[in-house]
Amino acid sequence: MDVSGALPFAQSWIFAEKLLQGTLRGSLGRSASHRAWMLSAVDCCGGPTTSASCTEPAAPLRQLCWESLRWLLASGCAGAKPTPDAALEETARELRESVASNIPDHNRKEQMLALVDQIESNQSDFSAVALEFVGKFRKLNTNYDAPRASFDELFSEFQVQRIQSRDRILDLHFRFAALATADEWARIGRVEAKIYDELVIARARQAGTT
């Protein structure tokens, strides 16, 4: 079954630039040249046509920096602002309800509910990884003399963890979608995508407030 149109959440996996938007607020006391380099991780990213002159660590982030606008608009909305854990718990509950109400076959339903548990667990693990990254960045950022190599190492480590997590989630997604018919997926897929939409906002918000 072709589920290529059901992956809007894929963009949510590259959001380190959003984490930086929160953590860079503590960088304003540094030298002008140091601030300029770190801010390049956010500013040197005008979208898919960004100049090749952008340097690391901006390069692995710049392709989706344009999505920051979407996050900034969403974060300004009124109402409750759930933590990543709370957002995950609520959206996973909604996904389980969608599976329960849209999958008539008992065997497929049980398999899909088990996969929701795994999706939730993997997302929870990645939220912890992202929060740890923010903490390490802030600690490193307090050291005025921290070398560029230390920042590069931190970003490289996070990049590896992010890709590993993305691969696990994509595997679970395709296994999950394969158990549904096209008609069933038309309803369930929208609910699944909500998990990623809500989490990218909640994680970025947490990075700016913790």
XYZ file of N, CA, C and O in Angstrom:
840
model
N 0.848 -1.194 0.000
C 0.000 0.000 0.000
C 0.882 1.242 0.000
O 1.867 1.315 0.728
N 0.543 2.233 -0.829
C 1.327 3.458 -0.910
C 0.896 4.407 0.200
O -0.224 4.895 0.208
N 1.795 4.640 1.129
C 1.481 5.577 2.212
C 2.414 6.782 2.159
O 2.603 7.476 3.145
N 2.979 7.034 0.976
C 3.947 8.118 0.852
C 3.329 9.467 1.157
O 4.018 10.394 1.557
N 2.001 9.580 0.972
C 1.351 10.848 1.259
C 1.021 11.025 2.719
O 0.464 12.051 3.102
N 1.356 10.062 3.536
C 0.987 10.113 4.943
C 2.176 10.392 5.842
O 2.215 9.960 6.976
N 3.156 11.149 5.320
C 4.357 11.383 6.102
C 4.629 12.869 6.348
O 5.768 13.312 6.269
N 3.619 13.678 6.627
C 3.902 15.089 6.881
C 4.734 15.290 8.121
O 5.384 16.312 8.293
N 4.739 14.292 9.005
C 5.481 14.420 10.246
C 6.983 14.296 10.061
O 7.751 14.586 10.972
N 7.434 13.871 8.872
C 8.867 13.650 8.671
C 9.662 14.917 8.936
O 10.777 14.879 9.438
N 9.073 16.076 8.604
C 9.769 17.339 8.825
C 10.026 17.577 10.305
O 10.947 18.287 10.683
N 9.208 17.002 11.157
C 9.319 17.259 12.580
C 10.597 16.722 13.180
O 10.959 17.102 14.296
N 11.313 15.873 12.464
C 12.489 15.241 13.045
C 13.718 16.121 12.980
O 14.720 15.836 13.610
N 13.677 17.168 12.179
C 14.818 18.071 12.161
C 14.366 19.372 12.798
O 13.831 20.235 12.145
N 14.535 19.482 14.091
C 14.058 20.661 14.782
C 15.102 21.244 15.720
O 14.807 22.056 16.575
N 16.351 20.846 15.563
C 17.382 21.368 16.460
C 17.497 22.881 16.357
O 17.875 23.547 17.310
N 17.168 23.442 15.187
C 17.214 24.895 15.061
C 16.172 25.544 15.953
O 16.354 26.657 16.441
N 15.069 24.852 16.211
C 14.057 25.392 17.108
C 14.553 25.346 18.550
O 14.305 26.242 19.344
N 15.256 24.282 18.886
C 15.844 24.189 20.214
C 16.844 25.323 20.413
O 16.920 25.928 21.483
N 17.599 25.610 19.377
C 18.580 26.683 19.472
C 17.921 28.034 19.673
O 18.445 28.886 20.379
N 16.757 28.237 19.076
C 16.105 29.526 19.218
C 15.828 29.834 20.681
O 15.876 30.978 21.107
N 15.535 28.776 21.449
C 15.335 28.977 22.874
C 16.651 29.136 23.605
O 16.818 30.040 24.415
N 17.611 28.279 23.329
C 18.858 28.279 24.092
C 19.773 29.432 23.723
O 20.575 29.876 24.545
N 19.647 29.959 22.503
C 20.530 31.041 22.100
C 20.219 32.340 22.821
O 21.002 33.277 22.798
N 19.068 32.401 23.483
C 18.756 33.623 24.219
C 19.772 33.876 25.326
O 19.952 35.005 25.759
N 20.442 32.824 25.786
C 21.441 32.987 26.831
C 22.819 33.310 26.289
O 23.772 33.376 27.053
N 22.945 33.536 24.974
C 24.249 33.742 24.349
C 24.593 35.210 24.177
O 25.645 35.541 23.665
N 23.700 36.095 24.585
C 23.860 37.503 24.233
C 25.025 38.179 24.943
O 25.397 39.294 24.596
N 25.614 37.515 25.940
C 26.736 38.123 26.633
C 28.081 37.789 26.014
O 29.106 38.236 26.500
N 28.087 37.030 24.943
C 29.346 36.613 24.328
C 29.887 37.696 23.390
O 29.253 38.716 23.130
N 31.089 37.435 22.896
C 31.690 38.356 21.935
C 30.852 38.395 20.665
O 30.103 37.467 20.360
N 31.003 39.470 19.905
C 30.205 39.627 18.688
C 30.459 38.507 17.701
O 29.532 37.989 17.072
N 31.738 38.115 17.544
C 32.039 37.069 16.575
C 31.477 35.724 17.019
O 30.987 34.939 16.190
N 31.526 35.429 18.312
C 31.002 34.159 18.817
C 29.485 34.126 18.672
O 28.912 33.124 18.262
N 28.825 35.236 19.008
C 27.367 35.299 18.857
C 26.984 35.118 17.395
O 26.030 34.429 17.064
N 27.735 35.752 16.500
C 27.408 35.673 15.078
C 27.499 34.245 14.575
O 26.663 33.793 13.787
N 28.519 33.503 15.044
C 28.646 32.117 14.604
C 27.468 31.282 15.078
O 26.871 30.538 14.310
N 27.097 31.402 16.367
C 26.014 30.573 16.889
C 24.668 30.968 16.289
O 23.834 30.125 15.992
N 24.455 32.262 16.097
C 23.203 32.688 15.504
C 23.082 32.237 14.056
O 21.979 32.124 13.524
N 24.214 31.950 13.412
C 24.159 31.464 12.032
C 23.420 30.148 11.939
O 22.884 29.790 10.891
N 23.375 29.400 13.035
C 22.642 28.130 13.041
C 21.169 28.347 12.806
O 20.463 27.457 12.369
N 20.698 29.575 13.099
C 19.299 29.905 12.855
C 19.155 30.810 11.646
O 18.290 30.631 10.803
N 20.045 31.826 11.550
C 19.867 32.849 10.526
C 20.299 32.406 9.136
O 19.793 32.889 8.144
N 21.270 31.512 9.046
C 21.810 31.105 7.750
C 20.975 29.977 7.181
O 21.453 28.879 6.961
N 19.685 30.232 6.995
C 18.809 29.136 6.564
C 17.531 29.704 5.980
O 16.468 29.612 6.584
N 17.627 30.288 4.822
C 16.452 30.891 4.231
C 15.549 29.921 3.514
O 14.600 30.317 2.856
N 15.803 28.640 3.618
C 14.961 27.661 2.949
C 15.768 26.777 2.031
O 16.990 26.732 2.095
N 15.097 26.061 1.134
C 15.793 25.116 0.257
C 16.845 25.755 -0.636
O 17.753 25.088 -1.101
N 16.750 27.073 -0.902
C 17.693 27.709 -1.813
C 18.813 28.414 -1.077
O 19.513 29.236 -1.649
N 19.006 28.104 0.203
C 20.051 28.752 0.994
C 21.413 28.609 0.327
O 21.749 27.578 -0.211
N 22.211 29.649 0.416
C 23.543 29.638 -0.181
C 24.402 28.528 0.384
O 24.358 28.227 1.571
N 25.217 27.938 -0.466
C 26.115 26.854 -0.047
C 27.220 27.368 0.855
O 27.980 26.585 1.418
N 27.315 28.700 1.014
C 28.369 29.247 1.855
C 28.082 29.078 3.330
O 28.949 29.315 4.162
N 26.877 28.671 3.691
C 26.557 28.448 5.096
C 27.464 27.368 5.656
O 27.756 26.387 4.996
N 27.917 27.561 6.875
C 28.869 26.630 7.471
C 28.237 25.821 8.565
O 27.170 26.136 9.065
N 28.918 24.751 8.993
C 28.474 23.931 10.115
C 28.486 24.771 11.378
O 29.333 25.623 11.540
N 27.544 24.549 12.345
C 26.548 23.497 12.315
C 25.270 23.849 11.596
O 24.297 23.114 11.686
N 25.248 24.999 10.874
C 24.012 25.380 10.223
C 23.616 24.419 9.123
O 22.440 24.158 8.907
N 24.604 23.872 8.395
C 24.308 23.065 7.218
C 23.329 21.927 7.465
O 22.387 21.764 6.694
N 23.478 21.091 8.495
C 22.535 19.988 8.671
C 21.164 20.444 9.123
O 20.237 19.652 9.153
N 21.027 21.742 9.444
C 19.749 22.229 9.958
C 19.008 23.109 8.962
O 17.790 23.221 9.016
N 19.737 23.730 8.034
C 19.153 24.827 7.268
C 17.997 24.395 6.384
O 17.114 25.200 6.086
N 17.965 23.114 5.969
C 16.964 22.699 4.988
C 15.544 22.846 5.504
O 14.617 23.012 4.733
N 15.371 22.810 6.826
C 14.012 22.935 7.354
C 13.862 24.096 8.325
O 12.910 24.143 9.086
N 14.765 25.046 8.305
C 14.632 26.191 9.195
C 13.384 27.015 8.887
O 12.840 27.687 9.746
N 12.953 26.943 7.625
C 11.752 27.696 7.256
C 10.547 27.256 8.069
O 9.595 28.011 8.256
N 10.585 26.024 8.594
C 9.443 25.550 9.387
C 9.393 26.220 10.760
O 8.400 26.145 11.467
N 10.472 26.906 11.119
C 10.474 27.619 12.389
C 9.329 28.629 12.449
O 8.759 28.880 13.503
N 9.017 29.237 11.298
C 7.931 30.202 11.272
C 6.629 29.558 11.709
O 5.861 30.142 12.477
N 6.397 28.343 11.237
C 5.184 27.625 11.608
C 5.133 27.403 13.112
O 4.097 27.571 13.748
N 6.291 26.994 13.694
C 6.351 26.768 15.132
C 6.141 28.063 15.915
O 5.414 28.108 16.894
N 6.792 29.167 15.454
C 6.670 30.427 16.168
C 5.234 30.932 16.182
O 4.748 31.459 17.179
N 4.535 30.756 15.063
C 3.134 31.159 15.016
C 2.290 30.310 15.951
O 1.430 30.807 16.673
N 2.553 29.001 15.925
C 1.770 28.100 16.769
C 2.026 28.351 18.239
O 1.121 28.269 19.069
N 3.279 28.669 18.595
C 3.607 28.832 20.004
C 2.988 30.078 20.596
O 2.916 30.221 21.804
N 2.526 30.989 19.723
C 1.908 32.197 20.236
C 0.422 32.076 20.452
O -0.227 33.013 20.909
N -0.152 30.927 20.150
C -1.581 30.759 20.293
C -1.969 30.684 21.762
O -1.212 30.214 22.599
N -3.161 31.126 22.057
C -3.657 31.086 23.426
C -4.053 29.671 23.792
O -4.268 28.816 22.948
N -4.160 29.441 25.098
C -4.613 28.136 25.552
C -3.515 27.383 26.262
O -2.417 27.895 26.495
N -3.809 26.146 26.632
C -2.863 25.325 27.363
C -1.625 25.038 26.514
O -1.710 24.911 25.302
N -0.498 24.933 27.192
C 0.768 24.655 26.514
C 1.366 23.403 27.141
O 2.158 23.482 28.085
N 0.994 22.236 26.637
C 1.430 20.987 27.260
C 2.918 20.727 27.092
O 3.540 21.171 26.138
N 3.461 19.997 28.050
C 4.832 19.517 27.939
C 4.873 18.422 26.883
O 3.820 17.888 26.481
N 6.074 18.036 26.423
C 6.145 16.925 25.475
C 5.495 15.651 26.010
O 4.797 14.953 25.265
N 5.711 15.343 27.282
C 5.108 14.139 27.852
C 3.588 14.215 27.824
O 2.910 13.239 27.486
N 3.045 15.371 28.178
C 1.594 15.534 28.191
C 1.027 15.497 26.776
O -0.030 14.899 26.529
N 1.723 16.150 25.836
C 1.275 16.142 24.443
C 1.290 14.731 23.886
O 0.371 14.316 23.166
N 2.342 13.978 24.211
C 2.446 12.606 23.725
C 1.355 11.724 24.320
O 0.727 10.929 23.609
N 1.117 11.859 25.603
C 0.091 11.044 26.252
C -1.287 11.294 25.640
O -2.039 10.350 25.363
N -1.606 12.558 25.389
C -2.920 12.898 24.846
C -3.068 12.443 23.396
O -4.088 11.851 23.015
N -2.059 12.694 22.564
C -2.182 12.316 21.154
C -2.116 10.802 20.970
O -2.769 10.260 20.070
N -1.352 10.100 21.806
C -1.332 8.638 21.737
C -2.687 8.063 22.145
O -3.152 7.075 21.568
N -3.305 8.691 23.120
C -4.655 8.256 23.523
C -5.631 8.429 22.358
O -6.441 7.535 22.074
N -5.541 9.543 21.667
C -6.420 9.787 20.526
C -6.161 8.767 19.413
O -7.107 8.327 18.741
N -4.894 8.407 19.230
C -4.573 7.425 18.189
C -5.135 6.051 18.551
O -5.654 5.340 17.680
N -5.040 5.671 19.800
C -5.607 4.387 20.224
C -7.130 4.379 20.011
O -7.699 3.376 19.568
N -7.769 5.486 20.312
C -9.213 5.575 20.111
C -9.565 5.478 18.629
O -10.563 4.847 18.265
N -8.741 6.089 17.786
C -8.995 6.033 16.355
C -8.842 4.612 15.829
O -9.649 4.147 15.011
N -7.823 3.908 16.301
C -7.637 2.510 15.902
C -8.814 1.670 16.376
O -9.383 0.865 15.613
N -9.213 1.852 17.621
C -10.299 1.058 18.189
C -11.613 1.263 17.446
O -12.398 0.320 17.271
N -11.852 2.479 16.976
C -13.133 2.784 16.329
C -13.130 2.546 14.819
O -14.201 2.445 14.212
N -11.944 2.463 14.211
C -11.880 2.347 12.749
C -11.409 0.998 12.231
O -11.511 0.744 11.021
N -10.895 0.133 13.093
C -10.407 -1.177 12.661
C -11.363 -2.255 13.180
O -11.361 -2.566 14.374
N -12.178 -2.837 12.315
C -13.153 -3.832 12.765
C -12.548 -5.205 13.076
O -13.074 -5.949 13.904
N -11.440 -5.518 12.405
C -10.823 -6.826 12.594
C -10.049 -6.864 13.918
O -9.139 -6.046 14.141
N -10.366 -7.812 14.781
C -9.774 -7.858 16.115
C -8.264 -8.081 16.059
O -7.503 -7.424 16.793
N -7.803 -8.968 15.213
C -6.381 -9.278 15.140
C -5.569 -8.066 14.691
O -4.537 -7.725 15.294
N -6.016 -7.403 13.630
C -5.298 -6.221 13.159
C -5.357 -5.100 14.194
O -4.376 -4.361 14.393
N -6.482 -4.965 14.832
C -6.631 -3.929 15.852
C -5.625 -4.131 16.988
O -4.959 -3.173 17.412
N -5.477 -5.354 17.456
C -4.545 -5.621 18.548
C -3.100 -5.353 18.117
O -2.293 -4.820 18.894
N -2.775 -5.716 16.888
C -1.419 -5.463 16.391
C -1.140 -3.967 16.300
O -0.046 -3.498 16.660
N -2.118 -3.217 15.841
C -1.933 -1.778 15.698
C -1.841 -1.097 17.059
O -1.044 -0.166 17.246
N -2.622 -1.545 18.009
C -2.552 -0.959 19.354
C -1.192 -1.232 19.995
O -0.647 -0.372 20.711
N -0.639 -2.415 19.734
C 0.692 -2.726 20.250
C 1.745 -1.812 19.621
O 2.702 -1.389 20.284
N 1.570 -1.493 18.346
C 2.501 -0.588 17.672
C 2.376 0.839 18.201
O 3.376 1.563 18.279
N 1.167 1.247 18.570
C 1.002 2.567 19.177
C 1.820 2.654 20.468
O 2.457 3.673 20.754
N 1.809 1.574 21.236
C 2.619 1.544 22.458
C 4.094 1.759 22.140
O 4.797 2.502 22.851
N 4.566 1.130 21.073
C 5.974 1.270 20.699
C 6.276 2.672 20.172
O 7.342 3.233 20.454
N 5.352 3.219 19.401
C 5.517 4.584 18.907
C 5.614 5.550 20.081
O 6.498 6.422 20.132
N 4.729 5.395 21.046
C 4.731 6.269 22.209
C 6.037 6.135 22.995
O 6.625 7.131 23.432
N 6.511 4.912 23.162
C 7.743 4.676 23.901
C 8.941 5.306 23.201
O 9.793 5.954 23.839
N 9.024 5.138 21.885
C 10.139 5.710 21.136
C 10.100 7.235 21.145
O 11.146 7.886 21.236
N 8.910 7.792 21.056
C 8.796 9.247 21.102
C 9.191 9.785 22.474
O 9.821 10.840 22.591
N 8.820 9.072 23.514
C 9.200 9.485 24.864
C 10.714 9.462 25.025
O 11.309 10.376 25.615
N 11.345 8.433 24.483
C 12.804 8.336 24.555
C 13.461 9.506 23.833
O 14.450 10.080 24.315
N 12.912 9.881 22.659
C 13.534 10.964 21.912
C 13.330 12.310 22.596
O 14.190 13.191 22.527
N 12.202 12.473 23.271
C 11.991 13.707 24.032
C 13.079 13.863 25.091
O 13.588 14.968 25.332
N 13.452 12.761 25.725
C 14.514 12.792 26.730
C 15.853 13.135 26.087
O 16.655 13.898 26.644
N 16.106 12.580 24.903
C 17.346 12.875 24.178
C 17.417 14.361 23.829
O 18.463 15.009 23.992
N 16.299 14.905 23.354
C 16.262 16.315 22.971
C 16.481 17.225 24.174
O 17.203 18.223 24.097
N 15.877 16.873 25.295
C 16.037 17.679 26.502
C 17.478 17.623 27.002
O 18.037 18.631 27.451
N 18.093 16.455 26.897
C 19.491 16.319 27.301
C 20.391 17.166 26.408
O 21.348 17.801 26.875
N 20.089 17.193 25.108
C 20.853 18.011 24.172
C 20.794 19.485 24.573
O 21.813 20.191 24.591
N 19.607 19.960 24.905
C 19.452 21.358 25.311
C 20.271 21.647 26.566
O 20.943 22.672 26.664
N 20.209 20.729 27.535
C 20.968 20.930 28.757
C 22.463 20.991 28.505
O 23.169 21.846 29.072
N 22.966 20.106 27.658
C 24.393 20.098 27.340
C 24.789 21.364 26.588
O 25.873 21.920 26.809
N 23.914 21.806 25.689
C 24.217 23.028 24.942
C 24.319 24.216 25.883
O 25.241 25.022 25.800
N 23.380 24.326 26.800
C 23.394 25.456 27.718
C 24.626 25.423 28.627
O 25.213 26.470 28.917
N 24.985 24.246 29.075
C 26.172 24.129 29.923
C 27.416 24.533 29.153
O 28.269 25.277 29.664
N 27.520 24.053 27.923
C 28.671 24.401 27.094
C 28.680 25.891 26.795
O 29.730 26.533 26.770
N 27.525 26.450 26.594
C 27.397 27.847 26.224
C 27.810 28.794 27.348
O 28.121 29.952 27.104
N 27.800 28.314 28.593
C 28.216 29.166 29.706
C 29.738 29.312 29.769
O 30.240 30.182 30.493
N 30.442 28.463 29.053
C 31.899 28.527 29.022
C 32.336 29.457 27.894
O 32.281 29.098 26.720
N 32.755 30.640 28.263
C 33.134 31.653 27.259
C 34.216 31.143 26.317
O 34.244 31.490 25.141
N 35.126 30.308 26.842
C 36.261 29.842 26.057
C 36.006 28.508 25.360
O 36.945 27.896 24.835
N 34.773 28.037 25.357
C 34.478 26.746 24.721
C 34.842 26.802 23.237
O 34.411 27.709 22.522
N 35.608 25.848 22.751
C 36.036 25.878 21.343
C 34.934 25.429 20.394
O 33.993 24.745 20.790
N 35.088 25.808 19.169
C 34.145 25.406 18.122
C 34.007 23.884 18.070
O 32.913 23.356 17.870
N 35.119 23.170 18.272
C 35.095 21.708 18.181
C 34.130 21.091 19.185
O 33.500 20.064 18.900
N 33.987 21.704 20.348
C 33.075 21.166 21.359
C 31.624 21.285 20.901
O 30.814 20.379 21.124
N 31.293 22.389 20.251
C 29.946 22.558 19.718
C 29.697 21.586 18.572
O 28.624 20.984 18.468
N 30.692 21.436 17.704
C 30.549 20.507 16.590
C 30.307 19.086 17.088
O 29.474 18.358 16.538
N 31.053 18.684 18.114
C 30.907 17.341 18.670
C 29.510 17.144 19.256
O 28.887 16.089 19.053
N 29.020 18.160 19.963
C 27.684 18.067 20.564
C 26.617 17.926 19.488
O 25.717 17.076 19.584
N 26.705 18.739 18.440
C 25.714 18.676 17.370
C 25.805 17.361 16.607
O 24.784 16.804 16.208
N 27.016 16.878 16.401
C 27.182 15.610 15.688
C 26.573 14.461 16.472
O 25.922 13.573 15.907
N 26.780 14.472 17.772
C 26.213 13.422 18.625
C 24.684 13.447 18.578
O 24.040 12.401 18.458
N 24.121 14.645 18.657
C 22.670 14.766 18.599
C 22.140 14.335 17.245
O 21.085 13.694 17.149
N 22.869 14.675 16.193
C 22.445 14.294 14.846
C 22.344 12.772 14.707
O 21.390 12.253 14.126
N 23.330 12.059 15.239
C 23.312 10.594 15.185
C 22.113 10.048 15.938
O 21.398 9.164 15.441
N 21.871 10.558 17.134
C 20.738 10.088 17.933
C 19.416 10.396 17.250
O 18.489 9.574 17.276
N 19.321 11.573 16.627
C 18.090 11.961 15.944
C 17.800 11.030 14.771
O 16.666 10.593 14.575
N 18.838 10.717 13.993
C 18.646 9.848 12.833
C 18.261 8.442 13.264
O 17.385 7.812 12.660
N 18.890 7.938 14.307
C 18.539 6.616 14.812
C 17.084 6.573 15.274
O 16.352 5.615 14.984
N 16.654 7.606 15.966
C 15.279 7.673 16.433
C 14.307 7.789 15.265
O 13.265 7.128 15.227
N 14.659 8.612 14.299
C 13.816 8.767 13.108
C 13.630 7.438 12.392
O 12.512 7.090 11.984
N 14.714 6.689 12.244
C 14.639 5.406 11.541
C 13.719 4.424 12.266
O 12.949 3.690 11.639
N 13.807 4.411 13.589
C 12.926 3.520 14.358
C 11.466 3.925 14.198
O 10.589 3.069 14.011
N 11.211 5.213 14.254
C 9.834 5.693 14.129
C 9.279 5.434 12.735
O 8.115 5.043 12.571
N 10.084 5.645 11.706
C 9.617 5.384 10.347
C 9.294 3.906 10.145
O 8.309 3.556 9.487
N 10.120 3.036 10.717
C 9.854 1.607 10.628
C 8.516 1.272 11.288
O 7.693 0.534 10.721
N 8.283 1.835 12.465
C 7.012 1.596 13.155
C 5.845 2.165 12.352
O 4.768 1.552 12.267
N 6.047 3.323 11.762
C 4.985 3.948 10.965
C 4.542 3.053 9.809
O 3.347 2.827 9.601
N 5.500 2.545 9.049
C 5.140 1.736 7.891
C 4.520 0.398 8.301
O 3.618 -0.106 7.623
N 4.995 -0.168 9.396
C 4.358 -1.388 9.909
C 2.929 -1.088 10.353
O 2.006 -1.881 10.120
N 2.746 0.048 10.962
C 1.430 0.477 11.446
C 0.475 0.695 10.276
O -0.651 0.175 10.261
N 0.923 1.449 9.275
C 0.072 1.766 8.126
C -0.277 0.533 7.311
O -1.382 0.430 6.761
N 0.656 -0.409 7.218
C 0.432 -1.613 6.416
C -0.701 -2.479 6.953
O -1.274 -3.288 6.214
N -1.053 -2.307 8.215
C -2.122 -3.102 8.818
C -3.506 -2.520 8.544
O -4.518 -3.162 8.846
N -3.554 -1.332 7.969
C -4.838 -0.675 7.684
C -5.135 -0.691 6.192
O -4.229 -0.738 5.361
N -6.423 -0.659 5.854
C -6.816 -0.486 4.455
C -6.684 0.992 4.114
O -6.513 1.843 4.994
N -6.799 1.312 2.825
C -6.700 2.710 2.402
C -7.787 3.566 3.053
O -7.525 4.691 3.492
N -8.993 3.055 3.115
C -10.093 3.809 3.730
C -9.863 4.003 5.225
O -10.119 5.090 5.764
N -9.386 2.972 5.881
C -9.123 3.082 7.316
C -7.997 4.078 7.575
O -8.058 4.878 8.518
N -6.971 4.025 6.721
C -5.826 4.903 6.919
C -6.172 6.368 6.686
O -5.565 7.269 7.294
N -7.133 6.624 5.831
C -7.549 8.001 5.585
C -7.990 8.675 6.874
O -7.825 9.891 7.045
N -8.532 7.891 7.804
C -8.969 8.439 9.089
C -7.870 8.340 10.147
O -7.626 9.281 10.892
N -7.201 7.203 10.209
C -6.202 6.979 11.249
C -4.926 7.780 11.001
O -4.301 8.285 11.937
N -4.527 7.885 9.740
C -3.285 8.575 9.412
C -3.258 10.017 9.881
O -2.215 10.525 10.317
N -4.393 10.700 9.795
C -4.447 12.092 10.250
C -4.196 12.188 11.752
O -3.560 13.131 12.229
N -4.695 11.214 12.485
C -4.511 11.222 13.937
C -3.065 10.901 14.291
O -2.487 11.494 15.207
N -2.470 9.964 13.556
C -1.070 9.648 13.804
C -0.182 10.869 13.557
O 0.732 11.161 14.340
N -0.435 11.587 12.461
C 0.370 12.761 12.132
C 0.287 13.822 13.216
O 1.246 14.584 13.435
N -0.821 13.865 13.930
C -0.996 14.864 14.984
C 0.032 14.676 16.095
O 0.449 15.651 16.738
N 0.439 13.444 16.350
C 1.464 13.194 17.367
C 2.714 14.006 17.058
O 3.266 14.699 17.926
N 3.161 13.957 15.806
C 4.402 14.617 15.416
C 4.224 16.128 15.360
O 5.127 16.885 15.744
N 3.064 16.577 14.908
C 2.805 18.014 14.881
C 2.838 18.602 16.284
O 3.430 19.656 16.528
N 2.191 17.920 17.224
C 2.114 18.426 18.598
C 3.471 18.337 19.301
O 3.847 19.234 20.068
N 4.191 17.264 19.055
C 5.460 17.072 19.759
C 6.527 18.066 19.326
O 7.309 18.547 20.170
N 6.596 18.382 18.040
C 7.640 19.305 17.608
C 7.420 20.670 18.238
O 8.375 21.368 18.611
N 6.165 21.068 18.422
C 5.864 22.347 19.070
C 6.189 22.286 20.560
O 6.820 23.181 21.118
N 5.749 21.205 21.215
C 5.967 21.083 22.661
C 7.448 20.987 22.998
O 7.915 21.575 23.980
N 8.222 20.260 22.185
C 9.656 20.125 22.453
C 10.370 21.449 22.277
O 11.250 21.819 23.070
N 10.016 22.174 21.227
C 10.656 23.472 20.982
C 10.301 24.445 22.082
O 11.148 25.232 22.533
N 9.057 24.424 22.528
C 8.640 25.307 23.618
C 9.387 24.966 24.903
O 9.836 25.848 25.631
N 9.532 23.675 25.181
C 10.254 23.263 26.385
C 11.704 23.721 26.337
O 12.277 24.127 27.353
N 12.298 23.682 25.156
C 13.693 24.119 25.016
C 13.859 25.577 25.367
O 14.905 25.997 25.857
N 12.817 26.361 25.126
C 12.906 27.783 25.407
C 12.550 28.174 26.816
O 12.741 29.315 27.219
N 12.034 27.211 27.599
C 11.571 27.549 28.945
C 12.276 26.788 30.047
O 12.167 27.147 31.211
N 12.970 25.682 29.714
C 13.611 24.877 30.767
C 14.986 25.400 31.097
O 15.561 26.174 30.342
